[in-house]
mmCIF file of N, CA and C in Angstrom:
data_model
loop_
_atom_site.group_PDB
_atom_site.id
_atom_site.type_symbol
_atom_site.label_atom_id
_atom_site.label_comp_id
_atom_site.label_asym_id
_atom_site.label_seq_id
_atom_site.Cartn_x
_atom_site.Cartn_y
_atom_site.Cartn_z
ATOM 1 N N UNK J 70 22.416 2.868 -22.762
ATOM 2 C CA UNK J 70 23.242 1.708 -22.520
ATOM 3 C C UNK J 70 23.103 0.744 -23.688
ATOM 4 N N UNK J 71 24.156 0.011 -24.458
ATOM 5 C CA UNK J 71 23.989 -0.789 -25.230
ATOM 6 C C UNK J 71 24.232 -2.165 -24.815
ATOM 7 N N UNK J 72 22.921 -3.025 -25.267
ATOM 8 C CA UNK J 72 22.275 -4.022 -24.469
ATOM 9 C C UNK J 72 23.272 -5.625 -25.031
ATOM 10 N N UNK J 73 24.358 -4.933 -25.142
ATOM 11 C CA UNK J 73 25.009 -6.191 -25.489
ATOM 12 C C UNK J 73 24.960 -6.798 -26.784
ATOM 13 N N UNK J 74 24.202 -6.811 -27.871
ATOM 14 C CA UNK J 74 23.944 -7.706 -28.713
ATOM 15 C C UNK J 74 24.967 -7.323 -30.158
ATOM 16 N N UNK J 75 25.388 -7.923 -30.316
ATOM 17 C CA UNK J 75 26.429 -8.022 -31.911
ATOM 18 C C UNK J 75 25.961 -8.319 -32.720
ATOM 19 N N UNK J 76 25.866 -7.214 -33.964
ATOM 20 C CA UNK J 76 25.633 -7.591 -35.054
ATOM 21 C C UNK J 76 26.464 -7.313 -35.981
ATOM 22 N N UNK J 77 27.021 -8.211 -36.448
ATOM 23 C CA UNK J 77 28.040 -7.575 -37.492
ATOM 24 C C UNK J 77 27.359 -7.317 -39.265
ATOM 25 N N UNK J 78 27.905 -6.052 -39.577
ATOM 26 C CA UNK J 78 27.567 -5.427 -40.439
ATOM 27 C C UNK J 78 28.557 -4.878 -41.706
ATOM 28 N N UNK J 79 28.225 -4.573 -42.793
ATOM 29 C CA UNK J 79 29.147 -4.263 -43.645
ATOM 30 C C UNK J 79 30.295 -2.797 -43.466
ATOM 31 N N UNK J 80 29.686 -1.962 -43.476
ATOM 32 C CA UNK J 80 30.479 -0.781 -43.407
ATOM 33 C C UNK J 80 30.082 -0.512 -41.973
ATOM 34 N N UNK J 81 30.584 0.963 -41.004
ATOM 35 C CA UNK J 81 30.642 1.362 -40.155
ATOM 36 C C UNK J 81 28.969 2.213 -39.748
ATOM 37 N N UNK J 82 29.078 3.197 -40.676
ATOM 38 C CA UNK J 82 27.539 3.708 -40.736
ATOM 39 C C UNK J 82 26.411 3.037 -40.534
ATOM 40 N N UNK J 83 26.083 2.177 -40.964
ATOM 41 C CA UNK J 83 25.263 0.960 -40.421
ATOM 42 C C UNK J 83 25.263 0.497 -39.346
ATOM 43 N N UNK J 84 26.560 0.230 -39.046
ATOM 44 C CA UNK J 84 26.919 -0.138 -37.367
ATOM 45 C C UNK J 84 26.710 1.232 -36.365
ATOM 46 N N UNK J 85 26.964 2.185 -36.507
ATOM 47 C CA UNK J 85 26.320 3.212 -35.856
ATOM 48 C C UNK J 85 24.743 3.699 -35.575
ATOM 49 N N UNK J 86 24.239 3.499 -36.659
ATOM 50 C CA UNK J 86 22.599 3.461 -37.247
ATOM 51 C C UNK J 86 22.263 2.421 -35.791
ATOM 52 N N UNK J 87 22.427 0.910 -35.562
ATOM 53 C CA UNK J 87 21.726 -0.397 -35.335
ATOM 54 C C UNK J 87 22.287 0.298 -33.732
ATOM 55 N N UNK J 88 23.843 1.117 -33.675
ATOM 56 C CA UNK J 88 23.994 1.292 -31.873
ATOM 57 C C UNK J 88 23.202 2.627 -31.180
ATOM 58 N N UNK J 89 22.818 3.089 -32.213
ATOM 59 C CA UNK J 89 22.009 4.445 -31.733
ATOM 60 C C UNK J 89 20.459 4.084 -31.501
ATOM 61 N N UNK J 90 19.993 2.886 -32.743
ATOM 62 C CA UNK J 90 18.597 2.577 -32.102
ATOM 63 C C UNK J 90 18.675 1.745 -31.333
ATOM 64 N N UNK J 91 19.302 0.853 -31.120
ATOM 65 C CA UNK J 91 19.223 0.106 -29.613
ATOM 66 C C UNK J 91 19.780 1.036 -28.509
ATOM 67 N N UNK J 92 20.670 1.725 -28.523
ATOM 68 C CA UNK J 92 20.389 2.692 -27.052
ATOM 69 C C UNK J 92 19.202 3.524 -27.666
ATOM 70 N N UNK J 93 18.587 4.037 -28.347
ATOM 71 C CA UNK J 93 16.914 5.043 -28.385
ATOM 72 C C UNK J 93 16.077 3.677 -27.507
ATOM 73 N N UNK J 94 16.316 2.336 -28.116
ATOM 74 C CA UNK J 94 14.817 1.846 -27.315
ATOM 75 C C UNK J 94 15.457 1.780 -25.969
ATOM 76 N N UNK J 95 16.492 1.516 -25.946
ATOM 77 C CA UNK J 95 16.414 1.394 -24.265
ATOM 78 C C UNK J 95 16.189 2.535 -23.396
ATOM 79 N N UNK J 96 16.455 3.626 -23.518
ATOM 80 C CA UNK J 96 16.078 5.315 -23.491
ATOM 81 C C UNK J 96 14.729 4.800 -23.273
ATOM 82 N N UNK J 97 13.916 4.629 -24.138
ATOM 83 C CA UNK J 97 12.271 4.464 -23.892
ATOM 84 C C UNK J 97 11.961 3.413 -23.083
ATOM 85 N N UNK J 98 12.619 2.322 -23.181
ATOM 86 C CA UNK J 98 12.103 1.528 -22.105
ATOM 87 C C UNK J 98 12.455 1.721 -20.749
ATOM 88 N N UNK J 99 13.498 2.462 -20.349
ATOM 89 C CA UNK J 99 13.640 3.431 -19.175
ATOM 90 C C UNK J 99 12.435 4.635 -18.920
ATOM 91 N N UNK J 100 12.378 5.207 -19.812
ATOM 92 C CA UNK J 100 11.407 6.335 -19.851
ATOM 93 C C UNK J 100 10.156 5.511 -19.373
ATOM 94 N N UNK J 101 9.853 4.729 -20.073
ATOM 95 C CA UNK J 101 8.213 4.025 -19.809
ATOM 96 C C UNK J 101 8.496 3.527 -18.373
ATOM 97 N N UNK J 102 9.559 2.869 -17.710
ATOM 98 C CA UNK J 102 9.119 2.509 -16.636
ATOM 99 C C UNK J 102 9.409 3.577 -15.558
ATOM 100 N N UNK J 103 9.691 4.467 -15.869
ATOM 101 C CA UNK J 103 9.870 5.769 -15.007
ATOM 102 C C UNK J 103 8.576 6.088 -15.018
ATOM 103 N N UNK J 104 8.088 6.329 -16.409
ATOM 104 C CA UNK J 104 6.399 6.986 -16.082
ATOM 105 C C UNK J 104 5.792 6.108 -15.552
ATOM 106 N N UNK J 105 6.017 4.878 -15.167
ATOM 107 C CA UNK J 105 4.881 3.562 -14.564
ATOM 108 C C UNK J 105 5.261 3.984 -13.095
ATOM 109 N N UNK J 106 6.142 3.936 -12.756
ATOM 110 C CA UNK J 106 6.509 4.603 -11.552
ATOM 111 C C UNK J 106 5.588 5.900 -10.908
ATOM 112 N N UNK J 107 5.929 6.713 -11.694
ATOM 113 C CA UNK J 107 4.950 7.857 -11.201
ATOM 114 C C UNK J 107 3.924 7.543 -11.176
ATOM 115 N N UNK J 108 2.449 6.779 -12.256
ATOM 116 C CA UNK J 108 1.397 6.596 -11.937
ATOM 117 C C UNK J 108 1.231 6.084 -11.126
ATOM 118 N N UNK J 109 2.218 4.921 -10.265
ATOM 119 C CA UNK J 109 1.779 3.857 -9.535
ATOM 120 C C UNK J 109 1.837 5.062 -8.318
ATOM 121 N N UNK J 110 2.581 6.232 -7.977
ATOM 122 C CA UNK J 110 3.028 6.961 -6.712
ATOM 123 C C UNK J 110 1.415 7.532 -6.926
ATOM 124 N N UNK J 111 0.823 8.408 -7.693
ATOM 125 C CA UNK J 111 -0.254 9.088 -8.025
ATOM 126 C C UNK J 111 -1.081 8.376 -7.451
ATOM 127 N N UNK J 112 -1.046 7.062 -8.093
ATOM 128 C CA UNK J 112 -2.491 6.237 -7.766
ATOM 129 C C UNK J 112 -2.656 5.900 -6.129
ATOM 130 N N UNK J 113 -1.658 5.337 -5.678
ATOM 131 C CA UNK J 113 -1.255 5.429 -4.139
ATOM 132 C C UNK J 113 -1.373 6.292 -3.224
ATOM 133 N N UNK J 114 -0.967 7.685 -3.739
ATOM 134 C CA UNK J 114 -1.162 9.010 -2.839
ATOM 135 C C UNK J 114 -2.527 9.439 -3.022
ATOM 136 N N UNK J 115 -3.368 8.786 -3.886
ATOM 137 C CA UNK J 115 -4.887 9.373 -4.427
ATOM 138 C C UNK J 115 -5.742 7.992 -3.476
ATOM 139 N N UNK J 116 -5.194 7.202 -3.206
ATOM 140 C CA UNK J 116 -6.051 6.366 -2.178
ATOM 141 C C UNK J 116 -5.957 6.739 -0.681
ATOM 142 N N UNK J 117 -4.104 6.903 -0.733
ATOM 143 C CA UNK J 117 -4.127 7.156 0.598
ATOM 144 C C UNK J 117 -5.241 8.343 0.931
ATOM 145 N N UNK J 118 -5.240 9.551 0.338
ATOM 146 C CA UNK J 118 -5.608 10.850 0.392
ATOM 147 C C UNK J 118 -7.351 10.581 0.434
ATOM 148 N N UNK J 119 -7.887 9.295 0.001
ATOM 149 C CA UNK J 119 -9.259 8.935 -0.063
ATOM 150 C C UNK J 119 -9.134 8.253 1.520
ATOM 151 N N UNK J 120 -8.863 7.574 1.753
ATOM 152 C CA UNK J 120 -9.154 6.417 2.981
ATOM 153 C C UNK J 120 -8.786 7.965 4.233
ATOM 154 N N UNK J 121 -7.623 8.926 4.013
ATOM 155 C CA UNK J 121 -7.716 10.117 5.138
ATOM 156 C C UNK J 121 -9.313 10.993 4.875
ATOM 157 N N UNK J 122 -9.353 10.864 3.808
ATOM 158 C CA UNK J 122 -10.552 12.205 3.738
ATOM 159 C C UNK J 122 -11.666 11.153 4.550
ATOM 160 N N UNK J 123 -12.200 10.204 3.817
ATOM 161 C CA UNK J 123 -12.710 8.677 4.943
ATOM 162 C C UNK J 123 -12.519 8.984 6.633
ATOM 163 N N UNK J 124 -11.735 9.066 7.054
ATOM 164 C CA UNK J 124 -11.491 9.084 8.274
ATOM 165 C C UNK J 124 -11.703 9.853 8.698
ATOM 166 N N UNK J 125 -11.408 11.004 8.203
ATOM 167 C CA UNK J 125 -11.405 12.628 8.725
ATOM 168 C C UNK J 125 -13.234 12.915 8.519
ATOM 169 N N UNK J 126 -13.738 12.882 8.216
ATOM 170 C CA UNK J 126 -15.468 12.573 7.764
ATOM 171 C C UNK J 126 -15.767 11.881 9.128
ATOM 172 N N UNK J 127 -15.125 10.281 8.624
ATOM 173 C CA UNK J 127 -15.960 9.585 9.997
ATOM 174 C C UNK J 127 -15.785 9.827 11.539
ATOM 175 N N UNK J 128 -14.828 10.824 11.898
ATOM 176 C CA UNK J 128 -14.339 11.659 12.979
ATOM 177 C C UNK J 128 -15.299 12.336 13.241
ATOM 178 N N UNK J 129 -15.775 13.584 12.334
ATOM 179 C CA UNK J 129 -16.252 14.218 12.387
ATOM 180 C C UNK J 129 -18.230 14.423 12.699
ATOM 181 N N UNK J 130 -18.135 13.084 12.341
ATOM 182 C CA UNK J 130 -19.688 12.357 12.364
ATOM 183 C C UNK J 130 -19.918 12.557 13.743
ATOM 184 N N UNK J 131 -18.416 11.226 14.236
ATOM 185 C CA UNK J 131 -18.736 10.677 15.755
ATOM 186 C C UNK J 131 -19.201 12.157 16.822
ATOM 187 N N UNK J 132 -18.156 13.140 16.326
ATOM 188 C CA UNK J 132 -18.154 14.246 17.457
ATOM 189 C C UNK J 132 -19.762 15.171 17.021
ATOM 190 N N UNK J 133 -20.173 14.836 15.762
ATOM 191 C CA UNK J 133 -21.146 15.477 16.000
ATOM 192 C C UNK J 133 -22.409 14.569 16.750
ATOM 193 N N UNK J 134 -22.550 13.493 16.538
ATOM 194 C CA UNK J 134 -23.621 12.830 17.348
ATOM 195 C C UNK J 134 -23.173 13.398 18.964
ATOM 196 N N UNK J 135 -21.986 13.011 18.884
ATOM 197 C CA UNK J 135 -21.428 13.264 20.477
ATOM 198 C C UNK J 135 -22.624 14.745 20.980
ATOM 199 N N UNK J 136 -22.104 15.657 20.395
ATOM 200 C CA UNK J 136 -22.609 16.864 20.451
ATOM 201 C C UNK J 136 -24.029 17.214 20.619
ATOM 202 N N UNK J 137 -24.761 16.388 19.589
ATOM 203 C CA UNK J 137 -25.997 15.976 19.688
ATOM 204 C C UNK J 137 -27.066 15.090 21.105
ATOM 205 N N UNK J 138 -26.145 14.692 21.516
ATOM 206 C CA UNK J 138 -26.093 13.338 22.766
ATOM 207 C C UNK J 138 -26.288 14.149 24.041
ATOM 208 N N UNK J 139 -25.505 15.446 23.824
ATOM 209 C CA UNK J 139 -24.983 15.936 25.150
ATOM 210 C C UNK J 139 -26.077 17.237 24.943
ATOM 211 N N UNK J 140 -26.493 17.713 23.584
ATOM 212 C CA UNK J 140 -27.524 18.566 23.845
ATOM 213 C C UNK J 140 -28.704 18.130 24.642
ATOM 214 N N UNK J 141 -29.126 17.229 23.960
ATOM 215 C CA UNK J 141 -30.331 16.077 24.278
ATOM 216 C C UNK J 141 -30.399 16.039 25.747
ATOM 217 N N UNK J 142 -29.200 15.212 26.359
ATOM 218 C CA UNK J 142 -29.352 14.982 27.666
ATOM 219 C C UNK J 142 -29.382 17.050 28.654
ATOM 220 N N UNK J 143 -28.804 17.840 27.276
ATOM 221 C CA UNK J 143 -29.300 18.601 29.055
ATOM 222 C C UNK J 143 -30.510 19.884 28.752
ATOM 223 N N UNK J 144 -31.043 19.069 27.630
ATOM 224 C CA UNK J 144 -32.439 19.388 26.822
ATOM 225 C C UNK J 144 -33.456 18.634 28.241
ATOM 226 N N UNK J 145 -33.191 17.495 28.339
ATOM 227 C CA UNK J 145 -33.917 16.676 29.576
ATOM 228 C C UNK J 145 -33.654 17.166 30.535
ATOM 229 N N UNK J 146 -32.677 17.576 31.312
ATOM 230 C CA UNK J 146 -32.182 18.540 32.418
ATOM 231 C C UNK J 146 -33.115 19.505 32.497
ATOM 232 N N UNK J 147 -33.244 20.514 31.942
ATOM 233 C CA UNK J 147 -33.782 21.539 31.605
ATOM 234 C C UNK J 147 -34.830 21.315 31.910
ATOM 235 N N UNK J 148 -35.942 20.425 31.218
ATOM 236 C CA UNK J 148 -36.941 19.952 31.329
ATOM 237 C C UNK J 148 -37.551 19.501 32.636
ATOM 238 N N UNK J 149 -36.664 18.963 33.235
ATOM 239 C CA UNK J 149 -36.785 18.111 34.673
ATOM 240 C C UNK J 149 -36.862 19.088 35.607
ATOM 241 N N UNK J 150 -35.752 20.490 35.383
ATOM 242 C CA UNK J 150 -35.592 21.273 36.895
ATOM 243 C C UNK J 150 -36.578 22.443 35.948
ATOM 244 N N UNK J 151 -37.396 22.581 35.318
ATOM 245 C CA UNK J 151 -38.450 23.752 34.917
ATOM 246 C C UNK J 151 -39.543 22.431 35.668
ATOM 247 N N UNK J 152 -39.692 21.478 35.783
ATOM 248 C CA UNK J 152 -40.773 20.923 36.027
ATOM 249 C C UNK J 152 -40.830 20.563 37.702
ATOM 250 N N UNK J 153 -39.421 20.231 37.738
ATOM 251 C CA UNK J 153 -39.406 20.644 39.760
ATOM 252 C C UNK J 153 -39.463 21.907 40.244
ATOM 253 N N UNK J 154 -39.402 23.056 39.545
ATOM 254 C CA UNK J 154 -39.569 24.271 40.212
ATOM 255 C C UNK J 154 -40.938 24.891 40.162
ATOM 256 N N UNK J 155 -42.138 23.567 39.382
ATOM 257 C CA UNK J 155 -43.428 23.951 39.697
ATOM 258 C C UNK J 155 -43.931 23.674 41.056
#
């Protein structure tokens, strides 16, 4: 896209030269904020993907104490009816 700006110049060639590098930078300054774009998606999907792995961990904790809790208590069970059947 050419960004509007007039410069008037002697011959034509010149004037072609000054409209080809102002559309090249704007080309790049599109390009650059396209790639800012993507890092910002990367960086976002790499937290989200941290705070799930986070969660999915601290899930996994709870159910194992759980597990642990419920051995325990019928670890004591056990204990109690081997000791009433003396």
């Amino acid at each position: 896209m050419f960004s509007g700006k007039i410069i008037k110049t002697q011959d034509r060639q010149t004037t072609k030269k000054l409209i080809r590098f102002q559309s090249r930078n704007e080309n790049e300054k599109n390009n650059t904020s396209s790639s800012q774009i993507i890092i910002v998606s990367v960086l976002a999907s790499s937290i989200l993907l941290l705070f799930y792995s986070y969660y999915s961990i601290w899930e996994g904790v709870e159910e194992f104490e759980k597990a642990n809790e419920q051995r325990f208590a019928s670890y004591l069970l056990a204990d109690e009816l081997r000791d009433g059947l003396k």
